Amino acid sequence: MSIRTIISSSLVCLAALVMAGCGNGESSFVPGKSTGKLMTGAQAQVRKTVDTVFGTPQNLVVWDVLPINDGGIRGTLTDYGKSSAGAATTKWLTITLDSDWATDSPEGATIDFYSGVWSQATIKEWNPETGQVLLTDKVARADGSKKKDVPQKPSVGEKIVINSGVVLRHGRSLYQRHCSHCHGTSGDGAGPTAEYLHPLPRDYRLGKFKFISNKTNSRPSRDDLHRILKNGVPGTYMPSFVPMLKDEELTAVIEYVRFLSMRGEFEEKLGIAFTEYTMEAYSKSDEKKQLVADLKSFIQEDLKDELEYVQEDLKTAWTDADDFETSGVFPVAPRVPDSLASRQRGRELFVGKALNCVNCHGIDARGNGPQTEDFEEGADEPGLHNAWGHVVKPRNLTTGIYRGGRRPIDLYRRIVAGIDPSKMPAFGGKMPIPAGRLAADASPEDRAIAQDEQVWHLVNYVLSVPFEVEPGHLPEPVLAETDEPQTTPEEN
Amino acid sequence: MKKFWALFFFLWPTVALIVCYIAPSRDWWFYTEAMSPLGVRIDNLFYMILWIVTAVFIGTQYALGYVMWKGATKSESQPAHFSHGSHSLELIWTIVPAFVLVFIALYQMDVWRDFRVKSSFPEETQQDGAQMEITARQFEWRIRYPGPGKQLELTPQPDDLYAVNEVHIPTGRPVKFNLRTDDVQHAFFAPELRIKQDAVPGKVIPVWVMVEESGTYNLLCAELCGWGHYKMRANIYAEPEEKVQEYMEQLLQDQNDDGVSEDSDDADDE
C-alpha cells in the first residue's frame, strides 16, 4: 500500500467517524420510558405537549406558571418612539419593570416581546430612573422576516421580558459541560458515563431526590441541590463542584436541573393521564377502532383539564419545596447529648420490633438484613428496589460514609422523613416512647419532644456504629467534646 | 541562495531565545512567584538548570550556524572533506555533559531530601505530626482534620472534622499532612507552593509545606485520573493561626448541627 493510499483512506475513515459520531450535531431530550408504552397517537400528543411547554435543548421554553427563575426581568412597554440626529434614527422605548434590574452593563441585553410584531430587540442604553431604553438597529420580527427597517412598531402596553432565559441558558451550557455525561441531556441519569457507575447517576425525571431536607415525598429545595453540589455525595461518584463553579454558576445549574426535573415530571404525569391508551391496552382490545376514536376525543375534550391539573400539581410541589417553613423537616428538641446510655437506647430502637431497622440494615448494621434477600412482588431479582426500579442496598452503617451528610440534623432527617425513593420508611412520629416517659394526658408538644428524643438516641447510636469494636458492642463516647457538642467551641 | 538558507535556519533559534527572554516580562507565559521557602529553593534549582541549558543551547546553535555558514560560503569547486571518528572530540562531548549531569544530581540532593525524606522534615512537623489527612477521590479532595485539641490518627475518629475541596493551613510554620487516595492514582499539585506529589492507592504519604504569606492558592490534580480530572480543583487557604482556629470552630459547629441549637441556622442556609 502506498503512503498516499494510507493517507487518503485514513482521511476517509476520519471523515466517516466524525460524521457518524456527531449526527446532526444537536442534542435532544429523550422521551420518558412510560411515554414509550403509550399508543402512537397518545405518544405523539405527549411529546408534542412536552416540547411545546419545555422546548428543546437548543430552544428552551420557560413555562411561566412554573416556579423557574430563568433570569428574565418582566415588565411592560409604556411608550415607543424614534428620534433622529442627523442621518441616524434611534429607536427608543420606555418600560416599567416588575422587579429591580441590578445591572452595570445593560448594553447588549435583549428585550423579548410576546404579543406584537416585534419579537426581540437589543438594548444599547438604559436609564434606570426614567425607564427609557435606546435600542440598537438589531430588531427581530415575530414573523421571522429580516427586513432591515422595521415599519411596524411594538404596541404600547404589551408585556416584555429583559434577558429572557439568560440564567437557564447559562445553566444549560454548564450542565452540558459538567453534568450531562453522567446525568444525560434529558436528566435521565443515562449519560455516556453512566453505565460504568454504581450507584447509577440520579434520574431527575421523577422529581425524586434522595437527600433532601424536606418532608417525605417533597421536591428538593434549591438549598438542598446547592448542598449536594457543594459537598458532593460521598460513597457515590458525585463529586463536589465547588470551588470550580462560582456562586452564580451554581445558581444557574440548579435552575436548569429543576427545569429538567419539572420537564420529566410533567411528561411522566401527562403519561399517567393517558393510562387507558397504552400499546398493551391496544393490543388486548377487541374494539381497536373504538379505542382510537376514544383517544381522539380524550385529546380534544379532556386533555385541557388534565394539563391544568398536572400544571397545578407541579407548581405547588416545586413552590412548596423552597418554603422551608411548610416543607422542611426540623426537630423540636435539641440533640440528646451523646452518651453510652443514649447509644444503648438507640441500639434498642434499632433492633426493636417497632422500627425494625435490622430487617434491612441487618443486626450488625452492615446493610445486609433479611429483607435484602427477599423477592419483592413482581421482581426478578431479590432485594429492595428503588423508585427507578434498580436494586438498592440498605446503607452499611459501619463505613462512616454518610451520603446525605454526616451532621446530626442530616441523620435526623433521614430517619424522620425517610428516603422515599429508595424505600427507607419515614419514622417520624413512629418512635416507641418508653413507659413512664410521658403522662397519659401529655400535650402534643410534649409528645413531639419525646419522639424527637428517641430519634436522637438512634442518631447517637448510628454515629457510633463505625467505631464499634464488634457488632452490638457499643463504644463509650471518648471525650467530653462528643458529649456536649454545642458547647465545645467556647472551651477550645 | 545557500547563504539565505544558512541565515534562515540560524534565525529561528535566535527568535526562540528572544521570545523566551521577554516572555516573563511581557506576561506571555511564566510561572508565578514561589510562595513557600522550599519553593524558592526549587526555583533556584530550576534557574540553575535553565542557565546551563541556555548556555548549551546558544553554544550548539552557534556551532550549527557556523557550520552552515561555512558550507554556504565555500566555493563549489573545492571537494568536500569528510571527517569521521575524532576520538578526542567524542571523549569531550561525553565527559563534559556527564560531569554536568552528575553535578546537577548531587547539587539538588539536599532540596530533594528536605522535601521528601521524612527524617529531614522540619522539626516542628516531626513533633506535631500530621495536621490533616487529604484524600483524593474521583473527582474531589476530602480533608479530615483531628477533633479539637487532638492528634490526627491514621484511622477516622469519632470527633474528626471533615471538609471538601477546602484546605486551611496556618502561615509561618511548617505543616505536615498525610496524602492518600480512595481510588486511582492522583497527584497533589499546588503550583504556587511548588508541591507536586502523587497519591498512590494503599499508601499514606506525608507531605509538608510552609507558607509565609496569607492567601488563597490553587490545588489541582496533576495525574490524569479519569474523565473528571479537570474538575479536581480545590482551594488552599493559608491564613494566620487564629483564622484557622476560627475556621475549625465553624467546622465543628456545622458538623454538630442538630437544627435546633444556636448557630445551626446559618449552617442550614449555606
PDB file of C-alpha atoms in Angstrom, chain B residues 2-3 5-14 56-72:
ATOM      1  CA  LYS B   2      22.714  28.962   0.144  1.00  0.00           C
ATOM      2  CA  LYS B   3      23.516  31.925   2.343  1.00  0.00           C
ATOM      3  CA  TRP B   5      19.084  29.193   3.948  1.00  0.00           C
ATOM      4  CA  ALA B   6      22.036  29.309   6.335  1.00  0.00           C
ATOM      5  CA  LEU B   7      20.747  32.582   7.783  1.00  0.00           C
ATOM      6  CA  PHE B   8      17.131  31.378   7.694  1.00  0.00           C
ATOM      7  CA  PHE B   9      17.896  28.378   9.862  1.00  0.00           C
ATOM      8  CA  PHE B  10      20.037  30.441  12.200  1.00  0.00           C
ATOM      9  CA  LEU B  11      17.225  32.955  12.570  1.00  0.00           C
ATOM     10  CA  TRP B  12      14.810  30.588  14.353  1.00  0.00           C
ATOM     11  CA  PRO B  13      16.937  29.716  17.399  1.00  0.00           C
ATOM     12  CA  THR B  14      17.645  33.432  17.722  1.00  0.00           C
ATOM     13  CA  VAL B  56      24.316  24.734  25.834  1.00  0.00           C
ATOM     14  CA  PHE B  57      21.546  25.899  23.514  1.00  0.00           C
ATOM     15  CA  ILE B  58      23.404  29.022  22.443  1.00  0.00           C
ATOM     16  CA  GLY B  59      26.662  27.080  22.021  1.00  0.00           C
ATOM     17  CA  THR B  60      25.192  24.308  19.893  1.00  0.00           C
ATOM     18  CA  GLN B  61      23.049  26.633  17.790  1.00  0.00           C
ATOM     19  CA  TYR B  62      26.003  28.922  17.206  1.00  0.00           C
ATOM     20  CA  ALA B  63      28.142  25.947  16.171  1.00  0.00           C
ATOM     21  CA  LEU B  64      25.423  24.738  13.802  1.00  0.00           C
ATOM     22  CA  GLY B  65      25.065  28.202  12.332  1.00  0.00           C
ATOM     23  CA  TYR B  66      28.813  28.454  11.916  1.00  0.00           C
ATOM     24  CA  VAL B  67      28.966  25.128  10.061  1.00  0.00           C
ATOM     25  CA  MET B  68      26.065  26.127   7.804  1.00  0.00           C
ATOM     26  CA  TRP B  69      27.592  29.487   7.018  1.00  0.00           C
ATOM     27  CA  LYS B  70      30.975  27.918   6.284  1.00  0.00           C
ATOM     28  CA  GLY B  71      29.330  25.480   3.897  1.00  0.00           C
ATOM     29  CA  ALA B  72      27.359  28.228   2.223  1.00  0.00           C
TER      30      ALA B  72
END
